[in-house]
Amino acid sequence: MKPDFTRRLLQWNKNSNNRAMPWKGEKDPYKIWLSEIILQQTRVEQGWSYYEKFIAAFPTVMHLAKANDEKVFKMWEGLGYYSRCKNLIASARKIASDYKGKFPDTYDEIKALPGIGPYTAAAVSSFAFNAPHAVVDGNVQRVLARYFGIATPIDTTAGKKEFQTLAQSLLQLDEPGTYNQAIMDFGAVICKPQNPLCSDCVQNKACEAFKQQTVTQLPVKQKAIIRRERWFYYFIIEYKGKWYIKQRTAKDIWENLFEFVLFESPKAADDITPRLPFLKKLVNGTPFQIESISRIYRQQLTHQTIHGRFIKIRVQEALPTLSNYSLIDKKQLVNYAFPRVITTFLGEPASPAQLF
DNA sequence: AATACGGGGGC
DNA sequence: GCCCCAGTATT
């Protein structure tokens, strides 16, 4: 005997769900997995073109496993959360080596791959193999919190456990994949974060939040986000038509992406005069010429605001202080993945040299 | 249990 | 500006 919620959901799915996406109904676990990694904390509209680009470039997991890191990162550029890309590559290679290119078909094996947690393991195993695991993503938490009137914060251990258990109890065991797809579509199309379509909703008579008029207050989140500001001064050092770049390795934003010579300042500065000692030490006596100084580029991340400024310098001799950097021809820069603040700067016409 | 990790779109 | 998005890994 199915719960009322499940019955109504499947009824809505059959009669009224028109949502179409490139990966919907897909049975190839590789393609499902790729779509799920791309969509982690990412809106469908944002991930859509990336998915199509990746499938075209890497039709199978073996294609992806054999690709070089830089190419894959370049294709991921702009999508954010770059550890997903690193883990994507690592998983593909693990499937190639440990599974001979055949995607693992159990929840536990899938979850053991890097970058795959409970949500993604449930999604891939249920969509591809009809494994009986309920997905719990932001959509599901919102739908269930409202329908059952649950005020337990979703970002706590207790809340996660509660929603996971509830979701699993509502799962339709005949076709877990269909059910999982339906509840996420329902959350995205009807039970939306803002302006949900309650008056047209087939569940509204039984929906606790609708009855109690608490729809806009659910789900509850506990943690407030703390923001910090950072000031990045990028020195673009040109030598014989080549620029110095380096891959970020620190446990920080943009790990594995490339950047120019960075001086991070603890506070804002209107002009770059305070950066001169850094520059002097960098060139260490080598003659240099300041070619241009950009405006300040602002990039808003979830937890940080980046203020970026770019100073172009030309030198006539290579700089020994930059031995751990690569000298890349300007035309080759398109092969390297950079953070948004840098690609935005590079995409704009050069600003006229301004002195300070 | 808390924190870090991007970027974009809607309001 | 603030919130949220087909979450996961690390500390």
CSV table of C-alpha atoms in Angstrom, one decimal, chain A residues 51-311:
chain,number,residue,atom,x,y,z
A,51,TYR,CA,26.6,18.2,-20.0
A,52,GLU,CA,26.2,18.3,-23.7
A,53,LYS,CA,29.7,19.5,-24.2
A,54,PHE,CA,31.1,16.7,-22.1
A,55,ILE,CA,29.1,14.0,-23.7
A,56,ALA,CA,30.2,15.2,-27.1
A,57,ALA,CA,33.8,15.2,-26.1
A,58,PHE,CA,33.8,12.1,-24.0
A,59,PRO,CA,31.1,9.7,-25.2
A,60,THR,CA,32.2,7.0,-22.8
A,61,VAL,CA,33.9,6.8,-19.4
A,62,MET,CA,37.0,5.4,-21.2
A,63,HIS,CA,37.2,8.6,-23.3
A,64,LEU,CA,37.1,10.6,-20.1
A,65,ALA,CA,39.6,8.4,-18.3
A,66,LYS,CA,42.1,8.9,-21.1
A,67,ALA,CA,41.7,12.7,-21.4
A,68,ASN,CA,44.4,14.8,-19.9
A,69,ASP,CA,43.6,16.8,-16.9
A,70,GLU,CA,44.0,20.2,-18.4
A,71,LYS,CA,41.5,19.6,-21.2
A,72,VAL,CA,38.9,18.4,-18.7
A,73,PHE,CA,39.4,21.4,-16.4
A,74,LYS,CA,39.2,23.7,-19.3
A,75,MET,CA,35.8,22.2,-20.2
A,76,TRP,CA,34.7,22.6,-16.5
A,77,GLU,CA,35.9,26.2,-16.4
A,78,GLY,CA,33.2,28.6,-15.1
A,79,LEU,CA,31.0,25.9,-13.5
A,80,GLY,CA,32.5,26.2,-10.1
A,81,TYR,CA,33.3,23.7,-7.3
A,82,TYR,CA,36.3,22.5,-9.1
A,83,SER,CA,37.0,19.6,-6.8
A,84,ARG,CA,34.1,18.0,-8.7
A,85,CYS,CA,36.2,18.1,-11.8
A,86,LYS,CA,39.2,16.6,-10.0
A,87,ASN,CA,37.0,13.8,-8.6
A,88,LEU,CA,35.3,13.3,-12.0
A,89,ILE,CA,38.7,12.5,-13.6
A,90,ALA,CA,39.7,10.3,-10.6
A,91,SER,CA,36.5,8.3,-10.8
A,92,ALA,CA,36.7,7.8,-14.5
A,93,ARG,CA,40.2,6.4,-14.1
A,94,LYS,CA,39.2,4.2,-11.3
A,95,ILE,CA,36.4,2.8,-13.3
A,96,ALA,CA,38.8,2.2,-16.2
A,97,SER,CA,41.4,0.5,-14.0
A,98,ASP,CA,39.3,-1.3,-11.4
A,99,TYR,CA,36.2,-2.1,-13.4
A,100,LYS,CA,37.7,-2.3,-16.9
A,101,GLY,CA,35.6,0.6,-18.0
A,102,LYS,CA,32.3,-1.0,-17.0
A,103,PHE,CA,30.4,1.3,-14.6
A,104,PRO,CA,29.8,-0.3,-11.2
A,105,ASP,CA,26.2,-1.3,-10.7
A,106,THR,CA,25.7,-1.3,-6.9
A,107,TYR,CA,25.0,1.5,-4.5
A,108,ASP,CA,28.0,0.8,-2.4
A,109,GLU,CA,30.5,0.5,-5.2
A,110,ILE,CA,29.1,3.7,-6.8
A,111,LYS,CA,29.2,5.6,-3.5
A,112,ALA,CA,32.9,4.5,-3.0
A,113,LEU,CA,33.9,6.6,-6.0
A,114,PRO,CA,35.4,10.0,-5.2
A,115,GLY,CA,32.9,12.9,-5.5
A,116,ILE,CA,29.9,10.6,-4.9
A,117,GLY,CA,27.9,10.9,-1.7
A,118,PRO,CA,24.6,9.5,-0.6
A,119,TYR,CA,22.6,11.6,-3.0
A,120,THR,CA,24.6,10.9,-6.1
A,121,ALA,CA,24.9,7.2,-5.3
A,122,ALA,CA,21.1,6.9,-4.9
A,123,ALA,CA,20.5,8.8,-8.1
A,124,VAL,CA,22.8,6.8,-10.3
A,125,SER,CA,21.9,3.4,-8.8
A,126,SER,CA,18.2,4.0,-9.0
A,127,PHE,CA,18.1,5.6,-12.5
A,128,ALA,CA,20.5,3.1,-14.1
A,129,PHE,CA,19.8,0.0,-12.1
A,130,ASN,CA,16.5,0.4,-10.3
A,131,ALA,CA,18.2,0.2,-7.0
A,132,PRO,CA,15.8,1.0,-4.1
A,133,HIS,CA,17.5,4.1,-2.8
A,134,ALA,CA,15.6,7.4,-2.3
A,135,VAL,CA,17.4,10.5,-3.4
A,136,VAL,CA,17.5,13.4,-0.9
A,137,ASP,CA,18.5,16.7,-2.5
A,138,GLY,CA,17.4,20.3,-1.9
A,139,ASN,CA,14.2,19.6,-3.8
A,140,VAL,CA,13.2,16.6,-1.8
A,141,GLN,CA,14.0,18.3,1.5
A,142,ARG,CA,11.8,21.2,0.5
A,143,VAL,CA,8.9,19.1,-0.7
A,144,LEU,CA,8.9,16.9,2.4
A,145,ALA,CA,9.4,19.7,4.9
A,146,ARG,CA,6.4,21.4,3.5
A,147,TYR,CA,4.1,18.5,2.9
A,148,PHE,CA,4.7,17.0,6.3
A,149,GLY,CA,5.2,20.3,8.1
A,150,ILE,CA,8.6,19.5,9.3
A,151,ALA,CA,10.6,22.4,10.9
A,152,THR,CA,13.7,20.4,11.7
A,153,PRO,CA,16.6,22.4,10.2
A,154,ILE,CA,17.8,20.6,7.0
A,155,ASP,CA,21.4,21.5,7.6
A,156,THR,CA,21.9,19.6,10.8
A,157,THR,CA,22.8,16.0,11.4
A,158,ALA,CA,19.4,15.3,12.9
A,159,GLY,CA,17.6,16.9,10.0
A,160,LYS,CA,19.5,15.1,7.4
A,161,LYS,CA,18.8,11.8,9.1
A,162,GLU,CA,15.1,12.6,9.5
A,163,PHE,CA,14.6,13.6,5.9
A,164,GLN,CA,16.6,10.6,4.6
A,165,THR,CA,14.5,8.1,6.6
A,166,LEU,CA,11.2,9.8,5.6
A,167,ALA,CA,12.2,9.9,1.9
A,168,GLN,CA,13.1,6.2,2.0
A,169,SER,CA,9.8,5.3,3.5
A,170,LEU,CA,7.9,7.1,0.7
A,171,LEU,CA,9.9,5.5,-2.1
A,172,GLN,CA,8.0,3.5,-4.7
A,173,LEU,CA,9.8,0.2,-4.8
A,174,ASP,CA,8.5,-0.9,-8.2
A,175,GLU,CA,10.3,1.8,-10.0
A,176,PRO,CA,12.6,3.7,-7.7
A,177,GLY,CA,14.2,5.7,-10.6
A,178,THR,CA,10.8,7.0,-11.8
A,179,TYR,CA,9.8,8.0,-8.3
A,180,ASN,CA,13.1,9.8,-7.7
A,181,GLN,CA,12.9,11.7,-10.9
A,182,ALA,CA,9.3,12.6,-10.2
A,183,ILE,CA,9.9,14.1,-6.7
A,184,MET,CA,12.8,16.2,-7.9
A,185,ASP,CA,10.8,17.4,-10.9
A,186,PHE,CA,7.9,18.1,-8.6
A,187,GLY,CA,10.1,20.2,-6.4
A,188,ALA,CA,11.6,22.1,-9.3
A,189,VAL,CA,8.4,22.8,-11.2
A,190,ILE,CA,5.6,23.0,-8.5
A,191,CYS,CA,7.0,23.1,-5.0
A,192,LYS,CA,9.6,25.7,-5.9
A,193,PRO,CA,11.7,27.6,-3.4
A,194,GLN,CA,10.0,30.9,-4.3
A,195,ASN,CA,6.5,31.3,-5.5
A,196,PRO,CA,5.4,27.7,-5.4
A,197,LEU,CA,2.3,26.8,-7.4
A,198,CYS,CA,0.3,25.8,-4.4
A,199,SER,CA,-3.2,26.6,-5.8
A,200,ASP,CA,-2.6,24.2,-8.7
A,201,CYS,CA,-0.8,21.6,-6.6
A,202,VAL,CA,-2.3,18.1,-6.6
A,203,GLN,CA,-1.0,17.6,-3.0
A,204,ASN,CA,-2.3,20.8,-1.5
A,205,LYS,CA,-5.3,19.2,0.4
A,206,ALA,CA,-2.9,17.1,2.4
A,207,CYS,CA,0.0,19.5,2.5
A,208,GLU,CA,0.6,20.6,6.1
A,209,ALA,CA,2.5,23.8,5.2
A,210,PHE,CA,-0.3,24.8,2.8
A,211,LYS,CA,-3.0,24.2,5.4
A,212,GLN,CA,-1.0,26.0,8.1
A,213,GLN,CA,0.2,28.7,5.7
A,214,THR,CA,3.9,28.1,6.5
A,215,VAL,CA,5.0,27.3,3.0
A,216,THR,CA,7.2,30.3,2.8
A,217,GLN,CA,8.9,29.4,6.1
A,218,LEU,CA,9.8,25.9,5.1
A,219,PRO,CA,12.3,24.3,4.9
A,220,VAL,CA,14.2,25.7,7.9
A,221,LYS,CA,17.9,26.4,7.7
A,222,GLN,CA,20.1,26.9,10.7
A,223,LYS,CA,23.4,28.2,9.6
A,224,ALA,CA,23.8,31.8,8.5
A,225,ILE,CA,26.5,32.3,6.0
A,226,ILE,CA,29.5,34.3,7.0
A,227,ARG,CA,31.1,36.4,4.3
A,228,ARG,CA,34.6,37.7,4.0
A,229,GLU,CA,36.3,40.0,1.5
A,230,ARG,CA,39.6,39.5,-0.2
A,231,TRP,CA,41.7,41.7,-2.4
A,232,PHE,CA,43.7,40.1,-5.2
A,233,TYR,CA,46.4,41.9,-7.1
A,234,TYR,CA,47.4,40.0,-10.1
A,235,PHE,CA,50.7,40.8,-11.8
A,236,ILE,CA,50.7,39.8,-15.4
A,237,ILE,CA,54.4,39.5,-16.2
A,238,GLU,CA,55.1,39.4,-19.9
A,239,TYR,CA,58.4,38.2,-21.3
A,240,LYS,CA,58.9,37.8,-25.0
A,241,GLY,CA,55.2,37.6,-25.7
A,242,LYS,CA,54.7,35.0,-23.0
A,243,TRP,CA,53.0,35.3,-19.6
A,244,TYR,CA,53.8,33.7,-16.3
A,245,ILE,CA,51.1,31.5,-15.0
A,246,LYS,CA,50.9,28.9,-12.2
A,247,GLN,CA,48.3,26.4,-11.0
A,248,ARG,CA,46.7,27.0,-7.6
A,249,THR,CA,47.5,24.2,-5.2
A,250,ALA,CA,46.5,25.6,-1.8
A,251,LYS,CA,43.4,24.3,0.0
A,252,ASP,CA,41.5,27.4,-1.0
A,253,ILE,CA,39.1,28.6,-3.7
A,254,TRP,CA,40.0,27.7,-7.3
A,255,GLU,CA,42.3,24.8,-6.4
A,256,ASN,CA,43.8,23.4,-9.7
A,257,LEU,CA,42.9,26.4,-11.7
A,258,PHE,CA,45.6,28.7,-13.1
A,259,GLU,CA,46.4,32.3,-12.3
A,260,PHE,CA,49.0,35.0,-12.6
A,261,VAL,CA,51.4,36.2,-10.0
A,262,LEU,CA,49.2,36.9,-7.1
A,263,PHE,CA,49.7,39.3,-4.2
A,264,GLU,CA,46.8,39.1,-1.8
A,265,SER,CA,46.3,42.2,0.3
A,266,PRO,CA,44.7,42.0,3.7
A,267,LYS,CA,42.7,45.2,3.0
A,268,ALA,CA,41.6,47.4,0.2
A,269,ALA,CA,43.8,50.0,-1.4
A,270,ASP,CA,42.7,52.5,-4.0
A,271,ASP,CA,46.0,52.7,-5.8
A,272,ILE,CA,48.6,50.1,-6.2
A,273,THR,CA,51.4,52.1,-4.6
A,274,PRO,CA,51.4,49.7,-1.5
A,275,ARG,CA,52.1,46.9,-3.9
A,276,LEU,CA,55.4,48.3,-5.1
A,277,PRO,CA,57.6,46.6,-2.5
A,278,PHE,CA,56.2,43.3,-3.6
A,279,LEU,CA,56.8,44.1,-7.3
A,280,LYS,CA,60.4,45.3,-6.5
A,281,LYS,CA,61.2,42.1,-4.8
A,282,LEU,CA,59.6,40.1,-7.6
A,283,VAL,CA,61.7,41.7,-10.4
A,284,ASN,CA,64.8,41.8,-8.1
A,285,GLY,CA,66.6,44.5,-10.0
A,286,THR,CA,65.5,43.4,-13.5
A,287,PRO,CA,64.3,46.5,-15.4
A,288,PHE,CA,60.6,46.5,-15.9
A,289,GLN,CA,57.9,48.6,-17.4
A,290,ILE,CA,54.3,49.0,-16.2
A,291,GLU,CA,52.0,48.6,-19.2
A,292,SER,CA,48.6,49.0,-17.7
A,293,ILE,CA,46.6,48.8,-14.5
A,294,SER,CA,43.0,47.5,-14.7
A,295,ARG,CA,39.9,48.6,-13.0
A,296,ILE,CA,38.8,46.6,-10.0
A,297,TYR,CA,36.9,43.5,-10.9
A,298,ARG,CA,34.5,42.2,-8.3
A,299,GLN,CA,33.4,38.6,-8.1
A,300,GLN,CA,30.8,37.4,-5.6
A,301,LEU,CA,31.2,33.9,-4.3
A,302,THR,CA,28.9,32.3,-1.8
A,303,HIS,CA,31.2,33.0,1.1
A,304,GLN,CA,33.6,35.5,-0.3
A,305,THR,CA,33.8,38.7,-2.2
A,306,ILE,CA,36.9,38.9,-4.4
A,307,HIS,CA,38.2,42.3,-5.5
A,308,GLY,CA,40.6,41.7,-8.3
A,309,ARG,CA,43.0,44.1,-10.0
A,310,PHE,CA,45.4,43.3,-12.9
A,311,ILE,CA,48.7,45.0,-13.4
